[in-house]
C-alpha positions as protocol buffer text, in pm:
chain_id: "A"
residue {
  index: 1
  type: UNK
  ca { x: 6846 y: 11064 z: 9418 }
}
residue {
  index: 2
  type: UNK
  ca { x: 6615 y: 11059 z: 9804 }
}
residue {
  index: 3
  type: UNK
  ca { x: 6809 y: 11050 z: 10117 }
}
residue {
  index: 4
  type: UNK
  ca { x: 6645 y: 10991 z: 10494 }
}
residue {
  index: 5
  type: UNK
  ca { x: 6788 y: 11016 z: 10827 }
}
residue {
  index: 6
  type: UNK
  ca { x: 6748 y: 10681 z: 11019 }
}
residue {
  index: 7
  type: UNK
  ca { x: 6927 y: 10740 z: 11369 }
}
residue {
  index: 8
  type: UNK
  ca { x: 7275 y: 10744 z: 11366 }
}
residue {
  index: 9
  type: UNK
  ca { x: 7330 y: 10755 z: 10995 }
}
residue {
  index: 10
  type: UNK
  ca { x: 7222 y: 10919 z: 10714 }
}
residue {
  index: 11
  type: UNK
  ca { x: 7108 y: 10702 z: 10417 }
}
residue {
  index: 12
  type: UNK
  ca { x: 7125 y: 10750 z: 10042 }
}
residue {
  index: 13
  type: UNK
  ca { x: 6956 y: 10516 z: 9734 }
}
residue {
  index: 14
  type: UNK
  ca { x: 7139 y: 10568 z: 9394 }
}
residue {
  index: 15
  type: UNK
  ca { x: 7047 y: 10453 z: 9051 }
}
residue {
  index: 16
  type: UNK
  ca { x: 7296 y: 10374 z: 8788 }
}
residue {
  index: 17
  type: UNK
  ca { x: 7195 y: 10315 z: 8449 }
}
residue {
  index: 18
  type: UNK
  ca { x: 7513 y: 10151 z: 8230 }
}
residue {
  index: 19
  type: UNK
  ca { x: 7560 y: 9979 z: 7958 }
}
residue {
  index: 20
  type: UNK
  ca { x: 7484 y: 9614 z: 7905 }
}
residue {
  index: 21
  type: UNK
  ca { x: 7811 y: 9573 z: 7746 }
}
residue {
  index: 22
  type: UNK
  ca { x: 8122 y: 9817 z: 7756 }
}
residue {
  index: 23
  type: UNK
  ca { x: 8221 y: 9727 z: 7356 }
}
residue {
  index: 24
  type: UNK
  ca { x: 7879 y: 9913 z: 7258 }
}
residue {
  index: 25
  type: UNK
  ca { x: 7787 y: 10199 z: 7470 }
}
residue {
  index: 26
  type: UNK
  ca { x: 7498 y: 10312 z: 7296 }
}
residue {
  index: 27
  type: UNK
  ca { x: 7324 y: 9994 z: 7339 }
}
residue {
  index: 28
  type: UNK
  ca { x: 7141 y: 9818 z: 7576 }
}
residue {
  index: 29
  type: UNK
  ca { x: 7137 y: 9948 z: 7919 }
}
residue {
  index: 30
  type: UNK
  ca { x: 7063 y: 9858 z: 8248 }
}
residue {
  index: 31
  type: UNK
  ca { x: 7013 y: 10053 z: 8622 }
}
residue {
  index: 32
  type: UNK
  ca { x: 7224 y: 9984 z: 8883 }
}
residue {
  index: 33
  type: UNK
  ca { x: 7136 y: 10061 z: 9242 }
}
residue {
  index: 34
  type: UNK
  ca { x: 7276 y: 10124 z: 9547 }
}
residue {
  index: 35
  type: UNK
  ca { x: 7227 y: 10251 z: 9904 }
}
residue {
  index: 36
  type: UNK
  ca { x: 7491 y: 10464 z: 10012 }
}
residue {
  index: 37
  type: UNK
  ca { x: 7455 y: 10431 z: 10449 }
}
residue {
  index: 38
  type: UNK
  ca { x: 7681 y: 10718 z: 10639 }
}
residue {
  index: 39
  type: UNK
  ca { x: 7763 y: 10819 z: 10935 }
}
residue {
  index: 40
  type: UNK
  ca { x: 7562 y: 11146 z: 11038 }
}
residue {
  index: 41
  type: UNK
  ca { x: 7843 y: 11350 z: 11173 }
}
residue {
  index: 42
  type: UNK
  ca { x: 7984 y: 11256 z: 10911 }
}
residue {
  index: 43
  type: UNK
  ca { x: 7711 y: 11331 z: 10671 }
}
residue {
  index: 44
  type: UNK
  ca { x: 7911 y: 11678 z: 10477 }
}
residue {
  index: 45
  type: UNK
  ca { x: 8242 y: 11542 z: 10470 }
}
residue {
  index: 46
  type: UNK
  ca { x: 8380 y: 11438 z: 10140 }
}
residue {
  index: 47
  type: UNK
  ca { x: 8453 y: 11014 z: 10198 }
}
residue {
  index: 48
  type: UNK
  ca { x: 8604 y: 10780 z: 10000 }
}
residue {
  index: 49
  type: UNK
  ca { x: 8323 y: 10467 z: 9898 }
}
residue {
  index: 50
  type: UNK
  ca { x: 8357 y: 10138 z: 9994 }
}
residue {
  index: 51
  type: UNK
  ca { x: 8168 y: 9917 z: 9755 }
}
residue {
  index: 52
  type: UNK
  ca { x: 7983 y: 9617 z: 9877 }
}
residue {
  index: 53
  type: UNK
  ca { x: 7851 y: 9384 z: 9659 }
}
residue {
  index: 54
  type: UNK
  ca { x: 7557 y: 9083 z: 9794 }
}
residue {
  index: 55
  type: UNK
  ca { x: 7421 y: 8874 z: 9604 }
}
residue {
  index: 56
  type: UNK
  ca { x: 7632 y: 8655 z: 9247 }
}
residue {
  index: 57
  type: UNK
  ca { x: 7493 y: 8474 z: 8975 }
}
residue {
  index: 58
  type: UNK
  ca { x: 7141 y: 8367 z: 8999 }
}
residue {
  index: 59
  type: UNK
  ca { x: 7092 y: 8537 z: 9360 }
}
residue {
  index: 60
  type: UNK
  ca { x: 6966 y: 8819 z: 9376 }
}
residue {
  index: 61
  type: UNK
  ca { x: 7107 y: 9069 z: 9660 }
}
residue {
  index: 62
  type: UNK
  ca { x: 6871 y: 9246 z: 9961 }
}
residue {
  index: 63
  type: UNK
  ca { x: 6767 y: 9598 z: 10027 }
}
residue {
  index: 64
  type: UNK
  ca { x: 6778 y: 9622 z: 10331 }
}
residue {
  index: 65
  type: UNK
  ca { x: 6456 y: 9871 z: 10486 }
}
residue {
  index: 66
  type: UNK
  ca { x: 6281 y: 10001 z: 10748 }
}
């Protein structure tokens, strides 16, 4: 887990390994990527997650950088 700061926010890159087929949890796995973004003033708070999904079948998802 890598965290870094940009003006006003703390960003944390997260990776999750999940089964490709949930009926076969010991089978093939895939890795999911997510980025946590939180206001710097709230970085130490326990906050609920809001999940935003981008892309879709046949379409990639952007990874914001910079």
